[in-house]
Short mmCIF file of C-alpha atoms in Angstrom, two decimals:
data_model
loop_
_atom_site.label_atom_id
_atom_site.label_comp_id
_atom_site.label_asym_id
_atom_site.label_seq_id
_atom_site.Cartn_x
_atom_site.Cartn_y
_atom_site.Cartn_z
CA MET A 179 -15.57 8.02 -11.57
CA ILE A 180 -13.67 4.74 -11.36
CA GLU A 181 -12.56 4.93 -15.00
CA GLN A 182 -10.72 8.20 -14.21
CA TYR A 183 -8.18 6.07 -12.35
CA SER A 184 -7.36 3.92 -15.36
CA GLY A 185 -3.69 4.47 -16.16
CA ILE A 186 -3.06 5.87 -12.67
CA SER A 187 -3.97 3.03 -10.31
CA PRO A 188 -2.67 -0.50 -10.90
CA LYS A 189 -5.04 -2.34 -13.27
CA GLY A 190 -5.49 -5.14 -10.76
CA ASP A 191 -6.67 -2.76 -8.03
CA LEU A 192 -9.48 -1.51 -10.27
CA ILE A 193 -10.47 -5.08 -11.19
CA LEU A 194 -10.45 -6.07 -7.51
CA LEU A 195 -12.61 -3.08 -6.54
CA GLN A 196 -15.19 -4.07 -9.13
CA LYS A 197 -15.17 -7.69 -7.97
CA LEU A 198 -15.54 -6.61 -4.34
CA GLY A 199 -18.37 -4.27 -5.38
CA GLU A 200 -20.19 -7.23 -6.96
CA ARG A 201 -19.78 -9.28 -3.78
CA LEU A 202 -20.87 -6.48 -1.47
CA LYS A 203 -23.70 -5.01 -3.52
CA ASP A 204 -26.38 -6.15 -1.07
CA LYS A 205 -24.48 -4.90 1.98
CA THR A 206 -24.82 -1.56 3.73
CA PHE A 207 -21.88 0.48 5.06
CA LEU A 208 -22.00 3.43 7.43
CA HIS A 209 -19.12 5.84 8.13
CA ILE A 210 -19.22 8.11 11.18
CA ASN A 211 -16.78 10.90 12.00
CA SER A 212 -17.00 14.35 13.56
CA THR A 213 -16.86 16.79 10.64
CA ARG A 214 -17.88 17.02 6.99
CA GLU A 215 -15.39 19.77 6.16
CA GLY A 216 -11.69 20.25 6.79
CA GLY A 217 -9.03 17.74 7.75
CA GLY A 218 -7.95 14.43 6.32
CA VAL A 219 -10.86 12.22 7.35
CA ALA A 220 -13.51 14.45 5.76
CA GLU A 221 -11.31 14.71 2.67
CA ILE A 222 -11.05 10.91 2.40
CA LEU A 223 -14.77 10.36 2.91
CA GLN A 224 -15.82 13.09 0.45
CA ARG A 225 -13.95 11.17 -2.27
CA MET A 226 -14.42 7.61 -1.10
CA LEU A 227 -18.19 7.53 -0.69
CA PRO A 228 -19.09 8.41 -4.31
CA LEU A 229 -16.57 5.76 -5.47
CA ILE A 230 -18.06 3.07 -3.22
CA LYS A 231 -21.59 4.04 -4.31
CA GLU A 232 -20.55 3.74 -7.95
CA LEU A 233 -19.41 0.18 -7.23
CA GLY A 234 -22.98 -0.59 -6.22
CA VAL A 235 -22.46 -0.68 -2.46
CA ASN A 236 -25.01 1.05 -0.27
CA VAL A 237 -22.98 3.47 1.85
CA ARG A 238 -23.92 6.37 4.13
CA TRP A 239 -21.93 9.02 6.01
CA GLU A 240 -23.08 10.48 9.32
CA ILE A 241 -21.37 12.92 11.66
CA ILE A 242 -21.63 13.32 15.40
CA GLU A 243 -22.46 16.75 16.80
CA GLY A 244 -20.91 18.37 19.83
CA ASP A 245 -20.44 21.71 21.52
CA LYS A 246 -17.23 23.66 22.11
CA ARG A 247 -16.55 21.81 25.36
CA PHE A 248 -16.80 18.45 23.59
CA PHE A 249 -14.40 19.42 20.81
CA ASP A 250 -11.97 21.02 23.30
CA ILE A 251 -11.88 17.66 25.09
CA THR A 252 -11.50 15.59 21.91
CA LYS A 253 -8.71 17.87 20.70
CA ARG A 254 -6.90 17.28 24.01
CA ILE A 255 -7.41 13.52 23.60
CA HIS A 256 -6.13 13.77 20.02
CA ASN A 257 -3.04 15.72 21.14
CA ALA A 258 -2.33 13.27 23.98
CA LEU A 259 -2.59 10.29 21.65
CA GLN A 260 0.07 11.93 19.48
CA GLY A 261 2.35 12.36 22.50
CA SER A 262 1.54 15.85 23.77
CA PRO A 263 1.28 15.99 27.59
CA GLU A 264 -2.42 16.52 28.38
CA LYS A 265 -4.55 15.59 31.37
CA ILE A 266 -8.03 14.27 30.70
CA SER A 267 -10.08 14.33 33.91
CA ASP A 268 -12.86 11.88 34.77
CA ASP A 269 -15.37 14.68 34.13
CA MET A 270 -13.99 15.13 30.62
CA TRP A 271 -14.20 11.42 29.84
CA ASP A 272 -17.76 11.37 31.20
CA TYR A 273 -18.71 14.29 28.95
CA HIS A 274 -17.06 12.58 25.95
CA LEU A 275 -19.25 9.55 26.58
CA GLU A 276 -22.36 11.63 27.32
CA VAL A 277 -22.18 13.56 24.03
CA ASN A 278 -21.74 10.27 22.17
CA ARG A 279 -24.72 8.82 24.03
CA LYS A 280 -26.87 11.78 22.90
CA ASN A 281 -25.65 11.33 19.32
CA SER A 282 -26.45 7.62 19.46
CA GLN A 283 -30.10 8.49 20.09
CA LYS A 284 -30.26 10.54 16.89
CA LEU A 285 -28.13 8.45 14.56
CA ASN A 286 -29.39 5.52 12.53
CA PHE A 287 -26.87 2.70 13.02
CA GLU A 288 -28.64 0.34 10.64
CA ALA A 289 -25.78 -1.13 8.55
CA ASP A 290 -23.85 -4.35 7.97
CA ALA A 291 -20.54 -2.58 8.65
CA VAL A 292 -20.06 0.59 10.69
CA PHE A 293 -16.75 2.48 10.39
CA ILE A 294 -16.03 4.83 13.28
CA HIS A 295 -13.24 7.30 12.48
CA ASP A 296 -10.82 8.50 15.17
CA PRO A 297 -11.42 9.00 18.91
CA GLN A 298 -14.24 11.58 18.83
CA PRO A 299 -17.05 9.07 18.07
CA ALA A 300 -15.28 5.97 19.53
CA PRO A 301 -17.66 5.71 22.56
CA LEU A 302 -20.56 5.09 20.13
CA ILE A 303 -19.48 1.43 20.34
CA ASN A 304 -21.25 1.32 23.73
CA PHE A 305 -24.53 1.82 21.85
CA LYS A 306 -23.93 -0.72 19.07
CA LYS A 307 -27.06 -2.52 17.95
CA GLY A 308 -25.87 -4.87 15.23
CA GLY A 309 -23.51 -5.38 12.30
CA LYS A 310 -19.71 -5.37 12.36
CA TRP A 311 -18.08 -2.29 13.86
CA LEU A 312 -14.59 -1.17 12.85
CA TRP A 313 -12.51 1.58 14.45
CA ARG A 314 -10.45 3.46 11.85
CA CYS A 315 -7.57 5.24 13.55
CA HIS A 316 -5.97 8.00 11.47
CA ILE A 317 -3.74 9.18 14.32
CA ASP A 318 -0.06 8.53 15.04
CA LEU A 319 -0.30 6.27 18.10
CA SER A 320 3.37 5.35 18.20
CA ASN A 321 4.16 7.29 21.37
CA PRO A 322 0.94 8.29 23.14
CA ILE A 323 0.37 9.54 26.68
CA LYS A 324 -0.23 6.15 28.27
CA ASP A 325 -3.20 6.78 30.57
CA VAL A 326 -5.15 8.65 27.87
CA CYS A 327 -4.49 5.91 25.31
CA GLY A 328 -5.33 3.24 27.90
CA TYR A 329 -8.69 4.85 28.69
CA LEU A 330 -9.62 5.21 25.01
CA MET A 331 -8.64 1.58 24.34
CA GLN A 332 -11.48 0.50 26.65
CA TYR A 333 -13.76 1.60 23.81
CA CYS A 334 -11.56 0.52 20.90
CA GLU A 335 -11.19 -3.03 22.17
CA LYS A 336 -14.96 -3.50 21.98
CA PHE A 337 -14.91 -3.11 18.19
CA ASP A 338 -14.81 -6.14 15.89
CA SER A 339 -11.58 -4.86 14.39
CA ALA A 340 -9.35 -1.82 14.14
CA ILE A 341 -7.53 -0.24 11.20
CA PHE A 342 -4.25 1.67 11.54
CA SER A 343 -2.16 3.55 8.98
CA VAL A 344 1.20 1.84 9.66
CA ALA A 345 2.46 -1.06 11.80
CA ARG A 346 4.17 1.37 14.20
CA PHE A 347 0.77 2.77 15.24
CA THR A 348 -0.75 -0.62 16.11
CA ARG A 349 -1.24 -1.74 19.72
CA ALA A 350 -1.40 -5.14 21.38
CA MET A 351 -5.19 -5.40 21.16
CA PRO A 352 -7.55 -8.36 21.51
CA VAL A 353 -9.18 -7.58 18.14
CA ASP A 354 -8.06 -7.99 14.52
CA GLU A 355 -5.85 -5.07 13.53
CA PHE A 356 -5.51 -4.23 9.86
CA ILE A 357 -2.85 -1.95 8.42
CA ILE A 358 -4.00 0.25 5.57
CA PRO A 359 -1.57 3.04 4.63
CA PRO A 360 -2.99 6.47 3.93
CA SER A 361 -3.16 7.28 0.27
CA ILE A 362 -3.30 10.38 -1.87
CA ASP A 363 -6.18 10.66 -4.31
CA PRO A 364 -4.64 12.03 -7.51
CA MET A 365 -8.08 12.95 -8.86
CA SER A 366 -9.23 15.04 -5.89
CA GLU A 367 -9.51 18.81 -6.29
CA LYS A 368 -6.49 19.34 -4.03
CA ASN A 369 -4.17 17.07 -5.98
CA LYS A 370 -5.12 17.79 -9.58
CA THR A 371 -2.47 19.37 -11.77
CA LEU A 372 -3.54 22.94 -12.49
CA PRO A 373 -2.97 24.61 -15.87
CA ASP A 374 -0.33 27.37 -15.74
CA ASP A 375 -2.93 29.98 -16.59
CA GLU A 376 -5.08 29.03 -13.61
CA VAL A 377 -2.06 29.02 -11.31
CA ARG A 378 -1.19 32.55 -12.48
CA LYS A 379 -4.75 33.79 -11.90
CA ILE A 380 -4.88 32.31 -8.37
CA MET A 381 -1.50 33.75 -7.46
CA GLU A 382 -2.56 37.17 -8.78
CA ARG A 383 -5.80 37.02 -6.81
CA LEU A 384 -3.94 36.11 -3.61
CA LYS A 385 -1.25 38.73 -4.47
CA ILE A 386 1.55 36.17 -4.26
CA PRO A 387 4.54 37.10 -6.46
CA LEU A 388 5.59 34.66 -9.16
CA ASP A 389 9.08 36.05 -9.66
CA ARG A 390 10.69 33.81 -7.02
CA PRO A 391 10.48 30.18 -5.97
CA VAL A 392 7.59 29.36 -3.63
CA ILE A 393 7.75 27.15 -0.54
CA LEU A 394 4.22 25.87 0.11
CA GLN A 395 2.61 24.07 3.03
CA ILE A 396 -1.01 22.97 2.70
CA SER A 397 -2.54 21.80 5.96
CA ARG A 398 -4.87 22.64 8.78
CA PHE A 399 -3.40 25.10 11.29
CA ASP A 400 -2.46 22.47 13.85
CA ARG A 401 0.62 22.34 16.12
CA PHE A 402 1.34 18.79 14.91
CA LYS A 403 1.68 20.18 11.37
CA ASP A 404 4.30 22.50 12.86
CA PRO A 405 3.70 25.70 10.84
CA ILE A 406 6.18 27.58 13.07
CA GLY A 407 8.79 24.97 12.14
CA VAL A 408 7.98 25.55 8.48
CA VAL A 409 8.53 29.31 8.94
CA ASN A 410 11.88 28.55 10.60
CA ALA A 411 12.86 26.25 7.72
CA TYR A 412 11.87 28.97 5.23
CA ARG A 413 14.06 31.47 7.10
CA MET A 414 17.05 29.13 6.81
CA VAL A 415 16.47 28.75 3.06
CA LYS A 416 15.81 32.48 2.62
CA LYS A 417 19.32 33.39 3.88
CA TYR A 418 20.89 32.25 0.64
CA ASN A 419 17.90 31.72 -1.70
CA ASP A 420 15.35 34.47 -2.17
CA CYS A 421 11.90 32.87 -2.03
CA VAL A 422 8.39 33.30 -0.67
CA LEU A 423 6.49 31.12 1.79
CA VAL A 424 2.81 30.26 1.41
CA LEU A 425 0.92 28.60 4.27
CA ALA A 426 -2.49 27.63 2.94
CA GLY A 427 -5.08 25.77 4.97
CA SER A 428 -8.73 25.19 5.56
CA PRO A 429 -10.52 25.24 8.91
CA ALA A 430 -12.06 22.06 10.33
CA SER A 431 -15.21 22.37 12.42
CA ASP A 432 -13.99 19.73 14.91
CA ASP A 433 -10.68 21.54 15.53
CA PRO A 434 -11.11 24.32 18.12
CA GLU A 435 -7.37 25.10 18.20
CA GLY A 436 -7.16 26.06 14.53
CA GLU A 437 -7.78 29.76 15.05
CA ALA A 438 -5.32 30.03 17.96
CA VAL A 439 -2.58 28.30 15.94
CA LEU A 440 -3.34 30.50 12.93
CA ASN A 441 -2.97 33.61 15.12
CA GLU A 442 0.32 32.31 16.57
CA VAL A 443 1.71 31.81 13.05
CA ARG A 444 0.48 35.24 11.90
CA GLU A 445 2.16 36.80 14.93
CA TYR A 446 5.37 34.84 14.34
CA ALA A 447 5.52 35.78 10.67
CA LYS A 448 4.23 39.36 10.75
CA GLU A 449 7.56 41.09 10.16
CA ASP A 450 8.10 39.27 6.87
CA PRO A 451 6.24 40.56 3.77
CA ASP A 452 7.27 37.41 1.85
CA ILE A 453 5.20 35.09 4.05
CA TYR A 454 1.62 34.65 2.80
CA ILE A 455 -0.86 33.02 5.14
CA ASP A 456 -4.31 32.07 3.92
CA ALA A 457 -6.66 30.20 6.22
CA ALA A 458 -9.35 29.52 3.63
CA ALA A 459 -7.38 29.25 0.40
CA ILE A 460 -8.55 25.72 -0.30
CA GLN A 461 -12.21 26.59 0.01
CA ARG A 462 -12.20 29.33 -2.62
CA MET B 188 -3.91 -31.50 -32.76
CA ALA B 189 -4.91 -31.16 -29.10
CA GLU B 190 -6.29 -27.76 -28.11
CA ILE B 191 -3.87 -25.67 -26.09
CA LYS B 192 -5.02 -24.89 -22.57
CA ALA B 193 -5.05 -21.09 -22.24
CA PHE B 194 -2.91 -19.37 -19.62
CA GLU B 195 -5.14 -17.37 -17.27
CA PHE B 196 -3.23 -14.53 -15.66
CA LYS B 197 -4.15 -14.14 -12.00
CA GLN B 198 -2.83 -11.79 -9.39
CA CYS B 199 -2.92 -11.26 -5.68
CA VAL B 200 -3.38 -8.47 -3.20
CA ASN B 201 -2.13 -8.74 0.35
CA ILE B 202 -4.13 -7.10 3.11
CA LEU B 203 -1.82 -6.45 6.03
CA LYS B 204 -2.72 -7.42 9.60
CA SER B 205 -0.78 -6.69 12.75
CA THR B 206 -0.03 -9.45 15.25
CA GLY B 207 0.49 -6.78 17.93
CA ARG B 208 3.95 -8.21 18.57
CA LYS B 209 7.27 -6.39 18.05
CA ALA B 210 10.97 -6.96 18.67
CA GLY B 211 13.53 -4.36 19.71
CA ASN B 212 16.61 -6.59 19.72
CA LEU B 213 17.83 -9.94 18.45
CA HIS B 214 16.78 -11.89 21.54
CA ASP B 215 13.21 -10.52 21.19
CA LEU B 216 13.27 -11.37 17.48
CA ARG B 217 14.37 -14.93 18.16
CA ASP B 218 11.73 -15.38 20.83
CA ALA B 219 8.96 -14.02 18.56
CA ILE B 220 10.05 -16.13 15.55
CA SER B 221 9.79 -19.24 17.73
CA LYS B 222 6.20 -18.43 18.71
CA ILE B 223 4.65 -16.32 15.99
CA SER B 224 2.00 -17.74 13.62
CA ASP B 225 2.93 -19.55 10.39
CA LYS B 226 1.12 -16.74 8.54
CA SER B 227 3.54 -14.21 9.98
CA ILE B 228 6.60 -16.29 9.02
CA ILE B 229 5.17 -16.59 5.49
CA HIS B 230 4.54 -12.85 5.30
CA HIS B 231 8.07 -11.90 6.38
CA THR B 232 9.79 -14.40 4.08
CA TYR B 233 7.85 -15.34 0.90
CA HIS B 234 6.04 -12.01 0.60
CA TYR B 235 9.30 -10.05 0.77
CA PHE B 236 9.58 -10.32 -3.01
CA LEU B 237 6.26 -8.56 -3.52
CA LYS B 238 7.65 -5.43 -1.88
CA VAL B 239 10.24 -3.09 -3.31
CA HIS B 240 13.04 -5.14 -1.85
CA VAL B 241 16.73 -4.59 -1.39
CA PHE B 242 18.70 -7.15 -3.41
CA GLU B 243 21.08 -7.82 -0.53
CA TYR B 244 18.26 -9.36 1.46
CA THR B 245 15.75 -12.12 0.79
CA ASN B 246 13.43 -11.67 3.76
CA ASP B 247 12.28 -9.05 6.30
CA PHE B 248 14.35 -10.59 9.11
CA ALA B 249 17.56 -10.22 7.11
CA HIS B 250 16.53 -6.71 6.09
CA TRP B 251 15.89 -5.60 9.69
CA THR B 252 18.99 -7.20 11.19
CA GLY B 253 21.08 -5.63 8.42
CA GLU B 254 19.56 -2.16 8.32
CA SER B 255 18.27 -1.56 11.86
CA LEU B 256 20.54 -3.72 14.05
CA GLU B 257 23.49 -3.34 11.66
CA GLU B 258 24.39 -7.00 12.26
CA ARG B 259 25.59 -7.42 8.69
CA ALA B 260 27.07 -10.90 9.06
CA LEU B 261 23.83 -12.22 10.51
CA SER B 262 21.76 -10.56 7.80
CA GLU B 263 23.91 -12.27 5.17
CA HIS B 264 23.31 -15.67 6.77
CA LEU B 265 19.58 -15.00 6.99
CA SER B 266 19.58 -13.92 3.34
CA ASN B 267 21.16 -17.21 2.34
CA ILE B 268 17.97 -18.99 3.41
CA ASP B 269 15.94 -19.91 0.32
CA PRO B 270 12.32 -19.99 1.53
CA TYR B 271 11.36 -22.17 -1.42
CA GLY B 272 13.81 -24.85 -0.34
CA PHE B 273 11.63 -26.02 2.57
CA GLU B 274 8.79 -28.49 2.61
CA ASN B 275 6.85 -26.57 5.24
CA VAL B 276 6.87 -23.43 7.38
CA LYS B 277 8.01 -25.38 10.44
CA ASP B 278 11.29 -26.29 8.72
CA LEU B 279 11.74 -22.72 7.50
CA ARG B 280 11.11 -21.38 11.02
CA ASN B 281 13.64 -23.84 12.48
CA GLU B 282 16.27 -22.76 10.00
CA LEU B 283 15.72 -19.08 10.88
CA LEU B 284 16.12 -19.97 14.57
CA ASN B 285 19.26 -22.05 13.88
CA VAL B 286 20.91 -19.16 12.06
CA ILE B 287 20.07 -16.69 14.85
CA ASP B 288 21.16 -19.14 17.59
CA ASN B 289 24.50 -19.75 15.89
CA TYR B 290 25.06 -16.02 15.66
CA LEU B 291 24.09 -15.44 19.29
CA LYS B 292 26.62 -18.11 20.38
CA GLN B 293 29.37 -16.01 18.83
CA PHE B 294 27.92 -12.60 19.68
CA PRO B 295 25.71 -13.00 22.75
CA GLU B 296 25.13 -9.26 23.28
CA PRO B 297 24.04 -7.77 19.98
CA ARG B 298 23.00 -4.12 19.82
CA ALA B 299 19.36 -3.06 20.10
CA ALA B 300 17.35 -1.18 17.50
CA MET B 301 16.75 2.54 17.88
CA HIS B 302 13.42 3.65 19.31
CA ASP B 303 10.74 3.63 16.57
CA ASP B 304 12.79 1.20 14.50
CA GLU B 305 11.55 -2.02 16.07
CA PHE B 306 10.53 -5.08 14.05
CA TYR B 307 6.74 -5.34 13.80
CA PHE B 308 5.35 -8.82 13.21
CA ASN B 309 2.55 -8.72 10.67
CA GLU B 310 0.45 -11.25 8.76
CA THR B 311 -1.42 -11.01 5.51
CA ILE B 312 -4.76 -12.01 4.12
CA THR B 313 -4.16 -12.77 0.46
CA LEU B 314 -6.89 -12.22 -2.12
CA ILE B 315 -6.29 -14.01 -5.44
CA PHE B 316 -8.31 -13.04 -8.50
CA HIS B 317 -8.26 -13.18 -12.30
CA ALA B 318 -6.43 -10.28 -13.95
CA ASN B 319 -8.87 -10.55 -16.90
CA VAL B 320 -6.02 -11.46 -19.28
CA ARG B 321 -5.87 -14.81 -21.07
CA ALA B 322 -3.21 -16.14 -23.46
CA GLY B 323 -3.99 -18.93 -25.93
CA ASN B 324 -0.57 -18.97 -27.58
CA LEU B 325 2.95 -17.66 -27.05
CA ALA B 326 2.38 -14.35 -28.89
CA GLU B 327 -0.64 -13.60 -26.71
CA PHE B 328 1.38 -14.62 -23.66
CA LEU B 329 4.05 -12.09 -24.66
CA LEU B 330 1.45 -9.32 -24.84
CA GLY B 331 -0.03 -10.46 -21.54
CA ILE B 332 3.22 -10.56 -19.61
CA ARG B 333 4.05 -7.04 -20.80
CA HIS B 334 0.61 -5.78 -19.75
CA VAL B 335 -0.13 -7.34 -16.35
CA ASP B 336 0.54 -5.71 -12.96
CA PRO B 337 3.68 -6.59 -10.98
CA ALA B 338 1.41 -8.46 -8.52
CA SER B 339 0.55 -10.89 -11.33
CA ILE B 340 4.24 -11.58 -12.06
CA TYR B 341 4.74 -12.12 -8.34
CA TYR B 342 1.84 -14.56 -8.11
CA HIS B 343 2.96 -16.68 -11.06
CA PHE B 344 6.73 -16.44 -10.63
CA TYR B 345 7.29 -16.37 -6.85
CA GLU B 346 4.13 -17.54 -5.10
CA ALA B 347 3.85 -20.53 -7.46
CA ARG B 348 7.09 -21.97 -6.05
CA ALA B 349 5.41 -22.47 -2.70
CA ARG B 350 2.17 -23.69 -4.31
CA LEU B 351 3.30 -26.09 -7.05
CA LYS B 352 4.64 -29.54 -6.28
CA ASN B 353 7.44 -29.13 -8.85
CA ARG B 354 8.60 -25.94 -6.99
CA ALA B 355 8.70 -24.12 -10.33
CA ASP B 356 6.86 -21.05 -11.57
CA ASP B 357 3.50 -21.06 -13.38
CA PHE B 358 4.91 -19.55 -16.59
CA SER B 359 7.49 -22.23 -17.33
CA THR B 360 5.08 -24.95 -16.19
CA TRP B 361 2.46 -23.80 -18.74
CA ILE B 362 5.03 -23.32 -21.50
CA GLU B 363 6.32 -26.86 -20.91
CA ASP B 364 3.00 -28.64 -20.33
CA SER B 365 0.75 -26.84 -22.83
CA LEU B 366 3.11 -25.47 -25.49
CA LYS B 367 5.66 -28.32 -25.23
CA LYS B 368 8.48 -25.80 -25.45
CA ASP B 369 10.90 -27.38 -23.02
CA GLY B 370 13.84 -25.17 -24.00
CA LEU B 371 11.98 -21.94 -23.33
CA ALA B 372 10.59 -23.36 -20.08
CA GLU B 373 14.11 -24.22 -19.00
CA ARG B 374 15.31 -20.73 -19.85
CA ILE B 375 12.60 -19.14 -17.69
CA ARG B 376 13.35 -21.55 -14.84
CA ALA B 377 16.96 -20.45 -14.98
CA ILE B 378 16.05 -16.84 -14.08
CA ASP B 379 17.36 -16.30 -10.56
CA PRO B 380 14.43 -15.13 -8.40
CA PHE B 381 16.79 -13.56 -5.87
CA MET B 382 18.85 -11.46 -8.25
CA HIS B 383 16.11 -9.30 -9.77
CA ASN B 384 13.14 -7.26 -8.72
CA ILE B 385 9.75 -8.02 -10.27
CA GLU B 386 10.29 -5.67 -13.22
CA GLY B 387 13.67 -7.33 -13.81
CA ILE B 388 11.97 -10.74 -13.85
CA ARG B 389 9.37 -9.41 -16.31
CA GLY B 390 12.15 -8.07 -18.54
CA HIS B 391 13.99 -11.40 -18.63
CA ILE B 392 10.81 -13.35 -19.41
CA VAL B 393 9.83 -10.89 -22.15
CA MET B 394 13.29 -11.20 -23.71
CA ALA B 395 13.21 -15.00 -23.72
CA VAL B 396 9.65 -15.25 -25.04
CA GLU B 397 10.22 -12.57 -27.68
CA GLU B 398 13.20 -14.49 -29.08
CA GLU B 399 11.14 -17.66 -29.18
CA VAL B 400 8.26 -15.92 -30.99
CA LYS B 401 10.71 -14.43 -33.52
CA ASN B 402 12.25 -17.83 -34.15
CA ASP B 403 8.81 -19.36 -34.64
CA MET B 404 7.91 -16.64 -37.14
CA GLU B 405 11.11 -17.18 -39.09
CA LEU B 406 10.33 -20.88 -39.30
CA ILE B 407 6.93 -20.06 -40.80
CA ARG B 408 8.55 -17.75 -43.33
#
C-alpha cells in the first residue's frame, strides 16, 4: 500500500514512516472510537490501520457500543463543543460514564499506546490499566459551550497527551498537546479520480443530468455541515447559471441526528427538481 | 589523492506542539515572548522558513503583527531581525522585546486582533533523518539537490546556520571543505536566505552547481 503514495507524498515522509515502523515494530497500538462506518474518524481509521500494519506495527481498532440514549447524549456533547447551545444534565453525564464503564469491561485495553477518538469514548480513561493514552480530538473546539467543555476536560486532562487538528482548537491543558492537521488520503475510494465512463454510468444510475454544471457536497447530514446553507448558495448561483445540486452522504451509526437533518433538507429542497439528495450514495 | 567525504542529504520533520498560550494584542504578545520557552521562540523564528512564508516577513511575530494587527511599521522592524545573527535564543528574545517595547513607546494603544485571529504559541519536536541520498562528487550532488524534498534544503541551508559554528550552510561548507571549490562555495553563501522561498533557494543552487559542472566538463574536454 505504501508504495502507492510514491510520487504523491513527499519522499521524506515515506522514508520517515518506514524508519518509525522499524522503531515501533515491537509495540502495540489500539484505536477506539464509536463507529466503524460513516464520518471522518471511521474513514481515517479504515485507511490508516492497514498502512500502519504494513509498516510492521501491531495495531488494533475497537469500537464502543451504546444505545440510542447514549448517542443522543454524545451528539449533544459534540454539538455543544462546536458552539451550539446545549444543556447536558448530571444524569446525562452519569449515563455517558456508565456506558463507557460497561464498554471497559468488554474491551481489551492491552496496548503500549491507546488512542481514544473524540468525546464519546473519552471516559474510558477512568478505566486505564497501562500504556500511554492519547486523546485525539477531531472536533472544532475554538468556541465551545464552556460548562460542557469544562466537564469533558476532566476526562481529557487525565490522558498522557492530546492531539488537535489546528492550534485554534487547543486548550490550556496540563498535558502535552500535539497539533496534527487533518489530511486527505488521495488513494481512498472517496478521493480517487474516476474515469469519465464510470462517472457517466453513476450519474445515469442516479438519474442526475450531465448537461449542466454540478454543484456537489459530500458529507454526513449534519447541521454543522450546513446542507441548508449549501441549498441557499446553490439557489444564488442558479439565478444566473443553470446548474444542478447533488448532496451525497453516508449515514454514521453514532449520529442519531442524521435522519432528521436529511428529512429537513429533503423538505427544504422538495420544490426543486434539480436538487438530487442521496443519503447512501457513497456506500453503493 | 585524498578520498572525498560524501555529502549525506538529511532532512527534518517538525511535529507541532501547543504551549496552550495565545495573544490577542501586542501587550499580550510582548508578555508571552518574555516568558515563553526557548523552543517556542525557535519555532516562531527559525522555523518560519520551513513554511510557505510571505517574503515581507522573516518570522511569525512579524507576520502576525503585519497581517492580523495591521501594525505594518512594527512588522517591518520585526522582519529586520536576522535570527541567525544571535549567539543564543536569549539574545534573540531580548531583541524581539526591544523592538516591541520601542514601538509601544510610540504607539502605546495598538489595535487588538479579531476574534479567532489570535497568535498561538507553539513549539516543535524536530525529527532529523537521512533522506537516503548520498553525493560523492559535484555531479551527484547536482542530481541530489534536484531530487530531495524541500525539508532537506531547509535542513542544510537554513537550519545549518543555527547549528554550524561558521554560521554558514551545509552545502557550501561541504563544497569548500571536501571539494575545495572555494568560488562555488562563496557563490552559494551569497544566496540571500531571506529573499527566496525554499524552491527559489534550490533553483539558485542548481544554477550555480550546474555551471560549475559544465565548466569542469569543458576542462576535461
